């Protein structure tokens, strides 16, 4: 009895226990329940005598990381990633890589050689020092699209490799494009694969962030190439999103990868090919030589210009356009037209076509002697306003049956 009392007194004299040490989570917690969310086939209690249960069907193989497994959580039940994972189109799964594509060993295929979610993603083993914002549970970091190029090596290298420029650029990428992109580490002046493409949740072909069939993807960055300028004026460059009437796109262009809009409209990729361009010049479908070959392939009806005074190689061989090119340098079309900028200095407030004509025929220009005034048809006048020479009728005298102004289009 005396021994028991001594023991009680001794225990009472001991320092109080470290409460924090008792309540702190263990360093290596058992995570069987957490693991079973994905690895439920590993939990034997789900399966009795080699059969399934009311909870889960029986699986003969301990399979994980199939698309069905991933979508079971990425459908909004755990994380609302439906906009990326289940709406629209994403990188293909349950499919074999194309013939000739070399998949690095770091990206495992399934037992049947198929691409699965786990080919690119892993819930375990995220590279040390790389946070979720740069990996998204990728098997390796995809900063600057390094991971994409390991399987798609022919899509990088920029224009020397006949692909769209990647890496740093001089112009700022619009914020809307950056918002659509999920490129890790991307900067406003740096282009990555994800600037144009998204691996999940695309509503457009080729997993694009925007459609290329109406030029909106290209013009998001190349906004100066649109049909209308921000000031509401006609852009002096080639039209886009317009169906040709007198022009026609040759079959040779289509065979080389040229595309049109949904209704046959001319779009950016009618002349340019973003990846694997047949030429090494401006990613063009056909090389633009010094004979205006690129233009005349579609505008065959304009070949006769070479036999007129508008062929500057005959009428003004020393004349050069705003790019410093003579007709001998860049072809007969280059005297009046350039693909994405004016060939001559335009001025005044007249319509686009008049400004283009007057850039050569206006006062002080190379063809000023070919006057467009006097006994020629007048310009920049209201046809229903009386002039001194009584050439035109007043609005009161105008007879709609005698004078009408037809609508002309450029194509």
Short mmCIF file of C-alpha atoms in Angstrom, two decimals:
data_model
loop_
_atom_site.label_atom_id
_atom_site.label_comp_id
_atom_site.label_asym_id
_atom_site.label_seq_id
_atom_site.Cartn_x
_atom_site.Cartn_y
_atom_site.Cartn_z
CA UNK A 1 0.00 0.00 0.00
CA UNK A 2 2.85 2.30 0.89
CA UNK A 3 4.52 1.49 -2.48
CA UNK A 4 1.35 2.42 -4.36
CA UNK A 5 1.14 5.76 -2.56
CA UNK A 6 4.77 6.55 -3.45
CA UNK A 7 4.05 5.74 -7.10
CA UNK A 8 1.02 8.03 -7.20
CA UNK A 9 2.99 10.87 -5.63
CA UNK A 10 5.85 10.36 -8.13
CA UNK A 11 3.49 10.47 -11.09
CA UNK A 12 1.89 13.63 -9.74
CA UNK A 13 5.27 15.32 -9.62
CA UNK A 14 5.97 14.66 -13.32
CA UNK A 15 5.71 17.70 -15.67
CA UNK A 16 2.40 18.06 -17.55
CA UNK A 17 2.26 16.38 -20.94
CA UNK A 18 2.98 18.36 -24.14
CA UNK A 19 -0.57 18.83 -25.36
CA UNK A 20 0.61 20.14 -28.71
CA UNK A 21 2.68 17.05 -29.37
CA UNK A 22 -0.31 14.82 -28.68
CA UNK A 23 -2.77 16.68 -30.96
CA UNK A 24 -0.38 17.41 -33.86
CA UNK A 25 -0.94 15.42 -37.04
CA UNK A 26 1.62 12.67 -37.60
CA UNK A 27 4.33 13.33 -40.14
CA UNK A 28 3.42 10.33 -42.28
CA UNK A 29 -0.32 9.88 -41.87
CA UNK A 30 -2.09 6.79 -43.07
CA UNK A 31 -4.05 7.87 -46.12
CA UNK A 32 -5.90 4.70 -47.02
CA UNK A 33 -9.23 6.53 -47.24
CA UNK A 34 -7.82 9.32 -49.37
CA UNK A 35 -6.03 6.88 -51.65
CA UNK A 36 -9.18 4.78 -52.05
CA UNK A 37 -10.94 7.68 -53.79
CA UNK A 38 -8.92 6.75 -56.86
CA UNK A 39 -7.44 3.39 -55.90
CA UNK A 40 -10.69 1.80 -54.73
CA UNK A 41 -9.77 -1.50 -56.40
CA UNK A 42 -6.99 -1.76 -53.83
CA UNK A 43 -9.50 -1.87 -50.97
CA UNK A 44 -10.29 -5.55 -50.48
CA UNK A 45 -13.41 -4.86 -48.43
CA UNK A 46 -15.11 -3.60 -51.58
CA UNK A 47 -14.79 -7.05 -53.12
CA UNK A 48 -16.03 -10.25 -51.51
CA UNK A 49 -15.00 -13.66 -52.86
CA UNK A 50 -13.72 -12.15 -56.05
CA UNK A 51 -17.00 -10.43 -56.87
CA UNK A 52 -18.20 -6.87 -56.96
CA UNK A 53 -20.58 -5.27 -54.52
CA UNK A 54 -23.54 -2.91 -54.57
CA UNK A 55 -21.04 -0.09 -54.16
CA UNK A 56 -18.65 -0.79 -57.04
CA UNK A 57 -18.53 -3.29 -59.91
CA UNK A 58 -15.85 -5.92 -59.96
CA UNK A 59 -12.66 -5.17 -61.87
CA UNK A 60 -10.25 -7.92 -62.74
CA UNK A 61 -7.34 -5.48 -63.00
CA UNK A 62 -6.30 -2.83 -60.55
CA UNK A 63 -6.70 -0.07 -63.09
CA UNK A 64 -6.43 3.61 -62.18
CA UNK A 65 -6.03 6.92 -64.01
CA UNK A 66 -8.41 6.15 -66.85
CA UNK A 67 -10.37 9.12 -68.24
CA UNK A 68 -13.51 7.82 -66.50
CA UNK A 69 -11.64 7.81 -63.20
CA UNK A 70 -10.41 11.39 -63.66
CA UNK A 71 -13.77 12.72 -64.86
CA UNK A 72 -15.49 11.16 -61.83
CA UNK A 73 -14.01 14.05 -59.82
CA UNK A 74 -13.39 16.65 -62.53
CA UNK A 75 -17.08 16.93 -63.34
CA UNK A 76 -17.83 19.45 -60.63
CA UNK A 77 -18.30 17.00 -57.77
CA UNK A 78 -14.87 17.69 -56.25
CA UNK A 79 -13.55 20.69 -58.19
CA UNK A 80 -15.60 22.65 -60.67
CA UNK A 81 -13.31 22.11 -63.64
CA UNK A 82 -16.12 21.21 -66.00
CA UNK A 83 -15.43 24.18 -68.29
CA UNK A 84 -12.01 22.73 -69.01
CA UNK A 85 -12.54 19.01 -68.66
CA UNK A 86 -16.01 18.13 -69.87
CA UNK A 87 -17.20 21.00 -72.06
CA UNK A 88 -15.87 21.12 -75.58
CA UNK A 89 -12.87 19.22 -76.84
CA UNK A 90 -9.57 18.30 -75.24
CA UNK A 91 -6.42 16.37 -75.91
CA UNK A 92 -7.33 12.90 -77.12
CA UNK A 93 -7.27 9.93 -74.75
CA UNK A 94 -7.89 6.23 -75.30
CA UNK A 95 -6.06 6.57 -78.60
CA UNK A 96 -2.70 5.54 -79.95
CA UNK A 97 -0.16 8.22 -80.84
CA UNK A 98 0.13 8.89 -84.59
CA UNK A 99 2.57 6.73 -86.46
CA UNK A 100 6.04 8.21 -86.30
CA UNK A 101 5.41 10.19 -83.11
CA UNK A 102 8.00 9.38 -80.47
CA UNK A 103 6.56 9.53 -76.92
CA UNK A 104 9.35 10.00 -74.34
CA UNK A 105 9.52 7.41 -71.56
CA UNK A 106 8.64 10.04 -68.96
CA UNK A 107 5.11 10.07 -70.42
CA UNK A 108 3.78 6.50 -69.91
CA UNK A 109 1.16 4.99 -72.19
CA UNK A 110 -1.25 2.36 -70.90
CA UNK A 111 -0.76 -1.38 -71.38
CA UNK A 112 -2.32 -1.12 -74.84
CA UNK A 113 -0.09 1.75 -75.94
CA UNK A 114 -2.88 4.31 -75.57
CA UNK A 115 -2.61 7.92 -74.44
CA UNK A 116 -4.44 8.45 -71.13
CA UNK A 117 -4.78 11.31 -68.65
CA UNK A 118 -1.88 9.80 -66.70
CA UNK A 119 0.36 10.12 -69.76
CA UNK A 120 0.74 13.83 -69.01
CA UNK A 121 -0.59 14.13 -65.45
CA UNK A 122 0.27 12.42 -62.20
CA UNK A 123 -1.13 12.81 -58.71
CA UNK A 124 2.26 11.84 -57.31
CA UNK A 125 5.84 12.87 -57.81
CA UNK A 126 5.41 16.47 -58.93
CA UNK A 127 8.95 17.75 -59.62
CA UNK A 128 10.68 19.21 -56.59
CA UNK A 129 10.58 23.00 -56.46
CA UNK A 130 7.80 23.28 -59.04
CA UNK A 131 4.54 24.48 -57.58
CA UNK A 132 1.06 23.63 -58.78
CA UNK A 133 0.87 26.93 -60.64
CA UNK A 134 3.60 25.77 -62.99
CA UNK A 135 2.90 22.04 -63.20
CA UNK A 136 -0.85 21.41 -62.67
CA UNK A 137 0.27 17.94 -61.57
CA UNK A 138 2.20 17.46 -64.79
CA UNK A 139 4.83 14.77 -64.97
CA UNK A 140 7.35 17.50 -65.76
CA UNK A 141 7.12 21.28 -65.87
CA UNK A 142 5.41 22.65 -68.97
CA UNK A 143 6.82 26.13 -68.62
CA UNK A 144 7.06 27.79 -72.03
CA UNK A 145 5.41 24.66 -73.49
CA UNK A 146 8.55 22.58 -73.02
CA UNK A 147 6.43 19.52 -72.36
CA UNK A 148 4.32 19.95 -75.51
CA UNK A 149 7.36 20.03 -77.74
CA UNK A 150 8.69 16.74 -76.37
CA UNK A 151 5.90 14.93 -78.23
CA UNK A 152 5.36 17.56 -80.95
CA UNK A 153 8.93 18.58 -81.86
CA UNK A 154 7.99 19.64 -85.38
CA UNK A 155 5.79 22.51 -84.13
CA UNK A 156 8.51 24.69 -82.62
CA UNK A 157 11.51 26.53 -83.96
CA UNK A 158 9.67 29.56 -85.30
CA UNK A 159 9.80 30.79 -88.86
CA UNK A 160 13.18 29.17 -89.69
CA UNK A 161 11.41 25.85 -89.07
CA UNK A 162 8.35 27.06 -91.00
CA UNK A 163 6.25 27.42 -87.85
CA UNK A 164 4.68 30.37 -86.07
CA UNK A 165 7.06 32.37 -83.92
CA UNK A 166 7.38 31.24 -80.31
CA UNK A 167 9.21 32.71 -77.33
CA UNK A 168 9.72 36.43 -76.85
CA UNK A 169 8.07 38.81 -79.28
CA UNK A 170 8.25 42.56 -79.74
CA UNK A 171 4.53 43.18 -79.50
CA UNK A 172 2.39 42.67 -76.42
CA UNK A 173 -0.01 39.72 -76.45
CA UNK A 174 -3.57 40.95 -75.75
CA UNK A 175 -4.82 40.26 -72.24
CA UNK A 176 -7.83 38.39 -73.63
CA UNK A 177 -5.51 35.84 -75.18
CA UNK A 178 -3.59 35.46 -71.94
CA UNK A 179 -6.85 34.91 -70.07
CA UNK A 180 -7.82 32.16 -72.48
CA UNK A 181 -4.40 30.56 -72.18
CA UNK A 182 -3.20 28.42 -69.31
CA UNK A 183 0.46 28.54 -70.29
CA UNK A 184 2.57 28.31 -67.16
CA UNK A 185 4.97 31.19 -66.66
CA UNK A 186 3.68 32.99 -69.74
CA UNK A 187 4.40 36.69 -70.01
CA UNK A 188 2.59 39.40 -72.02
CA UNK A 189 5.44 39.43 -74.52
CA UNK A 190 6.09 35.69 -74.73
CA UNK A 191 4.30 33.23 -77.01
CA UNK A 192 3.83 29.60 -76.02
CA UNK A 193 1.75 26.77 -77.48
CA UNK A 194 -1.04 27.63 -75.06
CA UNK A 195 -1.28 31.17 -76.41
CA UNK A 196 -3.31 29.68 -79.27
CA UNK A 197 -4.12 26.15 -78.08
CA UNK A 198 -5.67 24.68 -74.96
CA UNK A 199 -5.37 21.02 -73.96
CA UNK A 200 -8.85 20.97 -72.40
CA UNK A 201 -12.11 22.78 -73.02
CA UNK A 202 -11.66 24.01 -76.58
CA UNK A 203 -14.77 24.63 -78.68
CA UNK A 204 -12.79 24.83 -81.92
CA UNK A 205 -10.75 22.64 -84.22
CA UNK A 206 -7.13 21.89 -83.35
CA UNK A 207 -7.91 22.74 -79.70
CA UNK A 208 -7.70 26.46 -80.46
CA UNK A 209 -8.68 29.15 -77.96
CA UNK A 210 -10.54 30.96 -80.71
CA UNK A 211 -11.73 29.98 -84.15
CA UNK A 212 -9.30 30.34 -87.02
CA UNK A 213 -12.14 30.00 -89.55
CA UNK A 214 -13.13 33.67 -89.14
CA UNK A 215 -9.59 35.04 -88.61
CA UNK A 216 -10.45 36.03 -85.03
CA UNK A 217 -7.60 33.98 -83.56
CA UNK A 218 -4.96 35.61 -85.76
CA UNK A 219 -6.42 39.10 -85.45
CA UNK A 220 -6.47 38.94 -81.66
CA UNK A 221 -2.72 39.63 -81.89
CA UNK A 222 -2.44 40.89 -85.48
CA UNK A 223 -5.21 43.41 -84.98
CA UNK A 224 -3.79 45.72 -87.67
CA UNK A 225 -4.58 43.14 -90.37
CA UNK A 226 -8.36 43.45 -90.16
CA UNK A 227 -10.67 44.72 -92.87
CA UNK A 228 -11.53 47.90 -90.94
CA UNK A 229 -9.11 50.03 -88.92
CA UNK A 230 -9.90 51.04 -85.30
CA UNK A 231 -10.86 54.46 -86.73
CA UNK A 232 -13.51 52.83 -88.91
CA UNK A 233 -11.64 53.24 -92.20
CA UNK A 234 -11.03 50.58 -94.84
CA UNK A 235 -7.70 48.91 -94.17
CA UNK A 236 -5.38 49.16 -97.20
CA UNK A 237 -4.34 45.52 -96.75
CA UNK A 238 -5.91 42.41 -98.23
CA UNK A 239 -9.50 41.76 -97.19
CA UNK A 240 -10.40 38.86 -94.90
CA UNK A 241 -13.69 37.18 -94.01
CA UNK A 242 -15.07 38.01 -97.46
CA UNK A 243 -16.23 35.51 -100.06
CA UNK A 244 -14.42 36.00 -103.37
CA UNK A 245 -16.46 36.65 -106.49
CA UNK A 246 -14.08 37.51 -109.33
CA UNK A 247 -11.14 35.85 -107.58
CA UNK A 248 -10.90 32.11 -106.97
CA UNK A 249 -8.70 30.06 -104.67
CA UNK A 250 -6.78 27.48 -106.73
CA UNK A 251 -6.85 23.82 -105.81
CA UNK A 252 -3.06 23.83 -105.47
CA UNK A 253 -3.43 26.15 -102.45
CA UNK A 254 -5.92 23.83 -100.79
CA UNK A 255 -3.68 20.85 -101.43
CA UNK A 256 -0.86 22.65 -99.62
CA UNK A 257 -3.02 23.31 -96.56
CA UNK A 258 -4.84 26.55 -97.36
CA UNK A 259 -8.14 26.96 -95.52
CA UNK A 260 -11.24 29.01 -96.02
CA UNK A 261 -14.04 30.20 -93.79
CA UNK A 262 -17.14 28.15 -93.15
CA UNK A 263 -18.78 29.60 -96.27
CA UNK A 264 -15.69 29.81 -98.44
CA UNK A 265 -14.48 33.18 -97.15
CA UNK A 266 -10.90 34.33 -97.52
CA UNK A 267 -9.24 34.12 -94.11
CA UNK A 268 -5.70 34.53 -92.81
CA UNK A 269 -4.93 30.84 -93.28
CA UNK A 270 -5.95 31.00 -96.95
CA UNK A 271 -2.52 32.47 -97.67
CA UNK A 272 -0.60 31.54 -94.51
CA UNK A 273 0.01 28.17 -92.85
CA UNK A 274 0.90 28.39 -89.17
CA UNK A 275 2.71 25.02 -88.85
CA UNK A 276 4.64 23.25 -91.56
CA UNK A 277 4.42 26.05 -94.10
CA UNK A 278 5.45 24.95 -97.62
CA UNK A 279 7.65 28.05 -97.88
CA UNK A 280 10.12 29.73 -95.60
CA UNK A 281 8.78 33.23 -96.29
CA UNK A 282 6.17 34.69 -93.93
CA UNK A 283 4.63 31.21 -93.58
CA UNK A 284 3.01 31.63 -97.00
CA UNK A 285 1.28 28.81 -98.83
CA UNK A 286 3.13 29.80 -102.00
CA UNK A 287 6.32 31.82 -102.29
CA UNK A 288 5.76 35.46 -103.20
CA UNK A 289 8.28 35.98 -106.01
CA UNK A 290 8.98 39.17 -107.94
CA UNK A 291 6.32 38.35 -110.54
CA UNK A 292 3.29 38.73 -108.23
CA UNK A 293 2.73 35.00 -108.60
CA UNK A 294 1.00 34.70 -105.23
CA UNK A 295 -1.53 37.41 -106.13
CA UNK A 296 -2.19 36.29 -109.68
CA UNK A 297 -2.88 32.69 -108.68
CA UNK A 298 -6.18 33.87 -107.22
CA UNK A 299 -6.65 37.07 -109.25
CA UNK A 300 -6.09 35.54 -112.67
CA UNK A 301 -8.35 38.18 -114.24
CA UNK A 302 -5.77 40.84 -113.35
CA UNK A 303 -2.98 39.36 -115.48
CA UNK A 304 -3.94 41.78 -118.28
CA UNK A 305 -2.65 44.69 -116.17
CA UNK A 306 0.86 43.75 -117.29
CA UNK A 307 -0.08 44.90 -120.80
CA UNK A 308 -1.33 48.34 -119.71
CA UNK A 309 0.16 51.59 -118.55
CA UNK A 310 -0.42 50.47 -114.97
CA UNK A 311 2.54 48.15 -115.36
CA UNK A 312 5.09 50.44 -113.76
CA UNK A 313 7.98 48.44 -115.16
CA UNK A 314 7.07 50.09 -118.49
CA UNK A 315 5.54 53.42 -117.53
CA UNK A 316 7.63 54.31 -114.45
CA UNK A 317 10.39 51.72 -113.95
CA UNK A 318 12.24 53.86 -111.37
CA UNK A 319 9.18 54.32 -109.19
CA UNK A 320 9.20 52.57 -105.82
CA UNK A 321 6.44 51.82 -103.33
CA UNK A 322 6.53 52.57 -99.61
CA UNK A 323 8.59 49.43 -99.02
CA UNK A 324 11.27 50.77 -101.35
CA UNK A 325 10.47 48.17 -104.01
CA UNK A 326 10.15 48.74 -107.73
CA UNK A 327 7.92 46.57 -109.90
CA UNK A 328 11.03 44.71 -111.01
CA UNK A 329 11.68 43.90 -107.34
CA UNK A 330 8.19 42.80 -106.30
CA UNK A 331 5.93 42.35 -109.33
CA UNK A 332 3.31 44.34 -111.17
CA UNK A 333 0.78 44.25 -108.31
CA UNK A 334 3.22 45.83 -105.83
CA UNK A 335 2.95 49.27 -107.45
CA UNK A 336 -0.56 49.74 -106.05
CA UNK A 337 -1.05 46.91 -103.55
CA UNK A 338 0.78 45.39 -100.60
CA UNK A 339 -0.69 42.53 -98.56
CA UNK A 340 -1.05 44.35 -95.25
CA UNK A 341 -0.20 48.02 -95.76
CA UNK A 342 -0.61 50.79 -98.36
CA UNK A 343 1.74 50.69 -101.33
CA UNK A 344 1.57 54.45 -101.81
CA UNK A 345 0.91 57.34 -99.48
CA UNK A 346 -2.83 57.85 -99.10
CA UNK A 347 -4.30 61.20 -98.14
CA UNK A 348 -7.59 62.97 -97.99
CA UNK A 349 -11.01 61.87 -96.78
CA UNK A 350 -12.27 60.19 -99.96
CA UNK A 351 -13.13 56.52 -100.09
CA UNK A 352 -10.36 53.96 -100.04
CA UNK A 353 -10.31 53.24 -103.78
CA UNK A 354 -10.15 56.94 -104.67
CA UNK A 355 -7.30 57.51 -102.22
CA UNK A 356 -5.40 54.63 -103.78
CA UNK A 357 -5.85 56.04 -107.30
CA UNK A 358 -4.94 59.56 -106.24
CA UNK A 359 -1.73 58.31 -104.56
CA UNK A 360 -0.35 58.18 -108.13
CA UNK A 361 -2.64 60.57 -109.99
CA UNK A 362 -2.87 63.38 -107.46
CA UNK A 363 -0.98 66.67 -107.61
CA UNK A 364 2.76 66.23 -107.27
CA UNK A 365 2.67 62.47 -107.81
CA UNK A 366 4.33 60.36 -110.47
CA UNK A 367 1.24 60.18 -112.72
CA UNK A 368 -0.13 63.67 -112.12
CA UNK A 369 0.08 64.36 -115.87
CA UNK A 370 -2.63 61.73 -116.36
CA UNK A 371 -5.21 64.09 -114.94
CA UNK A 372 -8.44 62.74 -113.57
CA UNK A 373 -10.11 66.16 -113.78
CA UNK A 374 -11.30 68.47 -116.55
CA UNK A 375 -12.92 66.38 -119.28
CA UNK A 376 -12.55 63.16 -117.29
CA UNK A 377 -15.24 61.84 -115.02
CA UNK A 378 -15.37 64.04 -111.86
CA UNK A 379 -14.32 62.71 -108.47
CA UNK A 380 -15.30 63.53 -104.89
CA UNK A 381 -18.55 65.21 -105.92
CA UNK A 382 -22.16 64.68 -105.04
CA UNK A 383 -23.92 63.50 -108.24
CA UNK A 384 -27.10 65.33 -107.15
CA UNK A 385 -25.47 68.74 -106.65
CA UNK A 386 -25.42 71.30 -109.53
CA UNK A 387 -21.95 72.23 -110.79
CA UNK A 388 -20.87 75.22 -112.89
CA UNK A 389 -20.51 73.14 -116.04
CA UNK A 390 -24.04 71.77 -115.60
CA UNK A 391 -22.59 68.32 -116.11
CA UNK A 392 -24.61 66.96 -113.22
CA UNK A 393 -28.20 67.41 -112.23
CA UNK A 394 -29.49 69.09 -109.12
CA UNK A 395 -31.38 66.98 -106.64
CA UNK A 396 -34.64 68.52 -107.88
CA UNK A 397 -33.85 67.61 -111.51
CA UNK A 398 -32.39 64.20 -110.83
CA UNK A 399 -34.22 61.40 -112.61
CA UNK A 400 -33.62 57.99 -110.99
CA UNK A 401 -34.33 56.42 -114.39
CA UNK A 402 -31.51 58.41 -115.99
CA UNK A 403 -28.84 58.13 -113.29
CA UNK A 404 -28.12 55.34 -110.90
CA UNK A 405 -25.03 54.54 -108.85
CA UNK A 406 -24.28 50.81 -108.99
CA UNK A 407 -22.64 49.16 -106.03
CA UNK A 408 -19.18 47.90 -106.90
CA UNK A 409 -17.19 45.57 -104.66
CA UNK A 410 -13.53 44.78 -104.65
CA UNK A 411 -14.07 41.04 -105.17
#
